[in-house]
mmCIF file of C-alpha atoms in Angstrom:
data_model
loop_
_atom_site.group_PDB
_atom_site.id
_atom_site.type_symbol
_atom_site.label_atom_id
_atom_site.label_comp_id
_atom_site.label_asym_id
_atom_site.label_seq_id
_atom_site.Cartn_x
_atom_site.Cartn_y
_atom_site.Cartn_z
ATOM 1 C CA MET A 1 0.000 0.000 0.000
ATOM 2 C CA GLN A 2 2.830 2.423 0.737
ATOM 3 C CA ARG A 3 4.284 1.923 -2.733
ATOM 4 C CA GLN A 4 0.997 2.942 -4.395
ATOM 5 C CA GLN A 5 0.704 6.052 -2.232
ATOM 6 C CA HIS A 6 4.271 7.044 -3.135
ATOM 7 C CA GLN A 7 3.476 6.726 -6.850
ATOM 8 C CA LEU A 8 0.414 8.934 -6.493
ATOM 9 C CA LYS A 9 2.489 11.688 -4.878
ATOM 10 C CA LYS A 10 5.024 11.630 -7.723
ATOM 11 C CA LYS A 11 4.705 14.757 -9.847
ATOM 12 C CA LEU A 12 5.287 15.558 -13.492
ATOM 13 C CA LYS A 13 7.200 18.812 -13.987
ATOM 14 C CA LEU A 14 6.585 20.786 -17.164
ATOM 15 C CA LYS A 15 7.892 24.086 -18.449
ATOM 16 C CA VAL A 16 5.124 26.218 -19.909
ATOM 17 C CA LEU A 17 6.289 29.167 -21.994
ATOM 18 C CA VAL A 18 3.801 32.031 -21.802
ATOM 19 C CA LYS A 19 4.619 35.397 -23.391
ATOM 20 C CA GLY A 20 8.311 34.566 -23.410
ATOM 21 C CA ARG A 21 8.330 33.747 -19.691
ATOM 22 C CA THR A 22 8.726 30.226 -18.359
ATOM 23 C CA LYS A 23 6.314 28.960 -15.741
ATOM 24 C CA LEU A 24 6.947 25.608 -14.089
ATOM 25 C CA VAL A 25 3.744 23.597 -13.746
ATOM 26 C CA CYS A 26 3.529 20.408 -11.713
ATOM 27 C CA LEU A 27 0.914 17.740 -12.428
ATOM 28 C CA LEU A 28 0.310 14.470 -10.653
ATOM 29 C CA ALA A 29 1.996 11.643 -12.568
ATOM 30 C CA ALA A 30 -1.363 9.973 -13.177
ATOM 31 C CA LYS A 31 -2.607 13.139 -14.901
ATOM 32 C CA ASN A 32 -0.260 13.882 -17.754
ATOM 33 C CA THR A 33 -2.282 14.867 -20.804
ATOM 34 C CA LEU A 34 -2.649 18.308 -22.348
ATOM 35 C CA LYS A 35 -6.225 18.363 -21.034
ATOM 36 C CA ASP A 36 -4.871 17.965 -17.472
ATOM 37 C CA LEU A 37 -2.369 20.768 -18.069
ATOM 38 C CA LYS A 38 -5.159 23.058 -19.282
ATOM 39 C CA LYS A 39 -7.165 22.335 -16.133
ATOM 40 C CA GLN A 40 -4.152 23.161 -13.953
ATOM 41 C CA ILE A 41 -3.555 26.430 -15.822
ATOM 42 C CA LYS A 42 -7.250 27.314 -15.522
ATOM 43 C CA ASP A 43 -7.104 26.695 -11.752
ATOM 44 C CA ASP A 44 -3.978 28.902 -11.480
ATOM 45 C CA LYS A 45 -5.730 31.660 -13.497
ATOM 46 C CA CYS A 46 -2.484 32.621 -15.250
ATOM 47 C CA ILE A 47 -3.845 32.736 -18.820
ATOM 48 C CA ASP A 48 -6.702 34.860 -20.141
ATOM 49 C CA ASN A 49 -8.992 33.324 -22.784
ATOM 50 C CA LEU A 50 -7.779 29.779 -22.128
ATOM 51 C CA ASP A 51 -10.397 28.393 -24.547
ATOM 52 C CA LYS A 52 -8.751 30.240 -27.447
ATOM 53 C CA ALA A 53 -5.158 29.482 -26.410
ATOM 54 C CA ILE A 54 -2.933 27.443 -28.732
ATOM 55 C CA PHE A 55 -0.726 24.801 -27.110
ATOM 56 C CA GLN A 56 2.321 23.667 -29.084
ATOM 57 C CA GLN A 57 5.573 21.730 -28.758
ATOM 58 C CA LYS A 58 8.635 21.689 -30.991
ATOM 59 C CA ASP A 59 9.121 18.616 -33.191
ATOM 60 C CA GLU A 60 12.372 17.030 -34.413
ATOM 61 C CA ASP A 61 12.763 19.795 -37.029
ATOM 62 C CA ASP A 62 12.411 22.503 -34.342
ATOM 63 C CA GLU A 63 9.003 23.511 -35.747
ATOM 64 C CA LEU A 64 6.071 24.233 -33.429
ATOM 65 C CA VAL A 65 3.179 21.792 -33.842
ATOM 66 C CA ASP A 66 -0.286 22.010 -32.272
ATOM 67 C CA LEU A 67 -1.166 19.540 -29.524
ATOM 68 C CA CYS A 68 -4.485 17.765 -29.046
ATOM 69 C CA ASP A 69 -6.076 17.355 -25.588
ATOM 70 C CA SER A 70 -5.130 13.665 -25.394
ATOM 71 C CA HIS A 71 -1.412 14.341 -26.093
ATOM 72 C CA GLN A 72 0.764 12.634 -23.447
ATOM 73 C CA LEU A 73 3.252 14.964 -21.776
ATOM 74 C CA GLY A 74 6.547 13.838 -20.292
ATOM 75 C CA SER A 75 8.525 15.298 -17.412
ATOM 76 C CA GLY A 76 10.612 18.243 -18.561
ATOM 77 C CA ASP A 77 8.553 18.806 -21.726
ATOM 78 C CA LYS A 78 8.278 22.421 -22.877
ATOM 79 C CA VAL A 79 4.793 23.524 -23.893
ATOM 80 C CA HIS A 80 4.471 26.804 -25.811
ATOM 81 C CA VAL A 81 1.221 28.702 -25.187
ATOM 82 C CA THR A 82 -0.060 31.458 -27.482
ATOM 83 C CA TYR A 83 -3.161 33.458 -26.597
ATOM 84 C CA GLU A 84 -4.739 36.875 -27.039
ATOM 85 C CA THR A 85 -5.408 39.245 -24.175
ATOM 86 C CA GLU A 86 -8.619 41.200 -23.965
#
């Protein structure tokens, strides 16, 4: 039982780049999709117009590609966020 509790406390650390600034976001290891990241950002209230925000990561060619909500994120991943302010 202790082993399972330890795994639940393990966190996934992500770097989220917003307006050129890096924000470190921690998610529980069991919750590691883009949808979970969006929920965490919404709870932190650090992005306006979250529904219209574009979430991207760089591919092998260093090009930004859009992410879908079911995209699996790994520890240390950088997620680029673009959004408009009101």
